[in-house]
Amino acid sequence: MSFSDRQLSKLASNPRVWVVIGVGLAGILVLAEVQRRRIRAKSSVNEDFGAFVARFELLPFPQPPPPAARLPLSGLTFAISDNIDVKNYVTGYGSTYWKRTHKAAEITAMAVTTMLRNGSTCKGKTVMDELGFGILGENRSYGTPINPQKPSHVPGGSSSGSAAAVAAHLVDFALGTDTTGCIRLPSSFCGILGFRPSHGVVSTIGVLPNSQSLDTVGCLASDPSVLHRVGHVLLQLNFLEPKKTRSIIIADDLFQLSKVPIQKTVHVVRKATEKLSGYKTPKHMNFGNYIASNVPSLKRFCEESRNQQNGISTMKALSSVMLILQRYEFKTNHEEWIRSVKPKLGFDISNRVWAAINTTQENVKSLYKVRTEMRAALQSLLKDDGILVIPTVADPPIKLNTKKGLFTEVYDRIHALLSIASLSGGCQVAVPFGSHDGCPISVSFIASHGADKFLLDTVLDMYSSLQEEVGTLQLPYNTNGTIDAAELLKEKVCSLYR
């Protein structure tokens, strides 16, 4: 027996060696199991786009027997954001800390019961920004839902999971809340429809408050007829009503904020209205100047802002009032819990929450005065037959894991556009308009407070014409502006094999 053989024999008879080998093999098996679980978890997230925090099924109320008509939402499925109560489930508010420190809900939110009573099935609760205080859709506790339209970019928030679930066709529609744009923004980023109803017209019983003066319960959908039906049920509206002549008003100054060429937005609206009956020729206006002249209490905030930053716009001042009001009311609602629990939150959310908690707001009445004047100004502009058209957001979705400090101006533009409906209490629908540079485009239609049915009917009436015009933008054109017949034929042939 050679030296090496004797050495191997000696090692083989040493029990310590076998212990080391056993530990090594165990380590390999543990690593393999960890890797397997990671793959399974990733596969699970990919299957539902990371949209849900809880999957369950709430069945609809029984259908009425014939000859009664089917319930309006019969056969549809929906999801709800994690700030909406379901009996016997803990409402998590997008935070594991909140979920651990609160009991299961004793009632189901009225908005959810309304959906069930009208024939739809609830499929679970969706991820949202922690405490409803973010706009990007990122979540430290549950992860960030995947944006089905742009997976490398944020889905938008706070109703991020609801938007992802709808855009991925996991459900037919979703319920969420909109305070400072929490439905409209993710709808825009995910390329779907989003409806913020007029403030106060949908019950918030069973919904966690963020800022009561701004909070609304709204819905998201990918199909305009579904949005129309859900909106009517949510607001308990009559489906039949005489059609009004519609006046379209385009806010030119706000479209100048957008990175999207007006050929893909304003021109689409103009061409669509030309083909429809009952629409006046669209008017154009400078919305910022109108607000400066008709919301006198805003001047105080413009002056204060100019002392801090040069050249601040009226719209920036309007968004400042919205955010200050949100912080003030959020602090009133949740300061005690925040200070006692000290939850660990995502960096951006944590900064916003603690800024709200540590700020003492003076002259609160001036905030509510701006809100009152803003509602009156929008009512005076739109009356009962007007629709204001604006870009939903000015910028494309932000890439995942981007340092937020680089996007101060982006945030300012986002909030400026979203503050119009939030502060006026008006209703707004975000409508997808195709894409630009690979990112979804969204244009919004706004009506005055209480004109929800008029707005929903208008969007449904215009939608096909709008999408037809959006579709023509994808057609090949000659340099003289006419469609290239050869290229069009080529495109049609190619489409048969896709």
C-alpha angles and dihedrals in degrees: 000000000000126000092257091050092050089049092051091048091051091049092048091055092051110097091203090064091056090050090054091047091048092050090049093051091046089052091052091049092049091050090049091051092048090050091048091051091048090053090048092048091048090048090051091051091048091051094056097021089240088283101132134069091181133014118207138131128243109188122219124253113271117281115250113253120257138306085040115098120257116266111269095243096038113148095013125122127209144179131211134217119254093254094066118090127240117182114259093012124101112240104226102192088216092294132100087208092058091046093051093051100047135068129236116282116265095207138029116245114262092236090058093046089051091055092049092046089055096053109269128126123228114223101187149289124303136217118264136176110282111277089351090278103122137074103198100065096236116142128193094196103046105015128250117296114240116254102231091204096048113012094184091057135065118271094222126241173350090321090042099140092046091053093046093048092052096043090050090049092239088133134012094237142348138214122226140151127257119204107146097359103310094146101028096051099051089042088056095046093046096044099243139113120275127188124201107187124212112284114272099009096103120058115252093194106135094020122114111240124237101165114347095202090059105026120111134166111232142157143243127209141161094216119065093213090054091049089049093051095044092047092052092048093045092052093035092235131167110253093213121067134140113270116249130211107257129222115203117203118190118204100218095182091056093050087055087066091059125095090214119094112250089236086074096046121016095032091049091055093047094049093046093052091050089063096048129078121232097036125116119219106280117258125216127218147165100248096187092057091048092053092046089056098042105038102059095173089063091070091078091059092045090055093047091049093049089056088059102035130020120242098011112178130229089247091054089053090050091052090048090057090050093051094044090051091049092051093048095051094040089055091050090051103042113014094108094053094044094051095045099043099030092201121209106241137173113285097252094042092047092054091050095046096048091045087057094046095047097045121095108204120212127193092027090166090067090062092055091044091057088049092052093047092046092055091050092047093053091046091051091050099045103025110180099314105042131105121192113212119206138151108270089221132358099219137051120251114291118246117256118267094015117152105259095213089074093063107060092121091046090053090049092054093045093052094043092059096040094049094071097074094029095056098035092047088229127144125256138185121200110212126195114239102186119263144300123202089351096305128107119261120215130188122188133218116205129192130182124269112295096015093105097126091048090051095047092047091049094051092049090047094050101036100090093046091047093051091046090056091045088053093054089058088067093055120104114256134197120232089260091061098255124122113264103237094200093051091045091053090048090051092050092049092048091049090060090064098045 
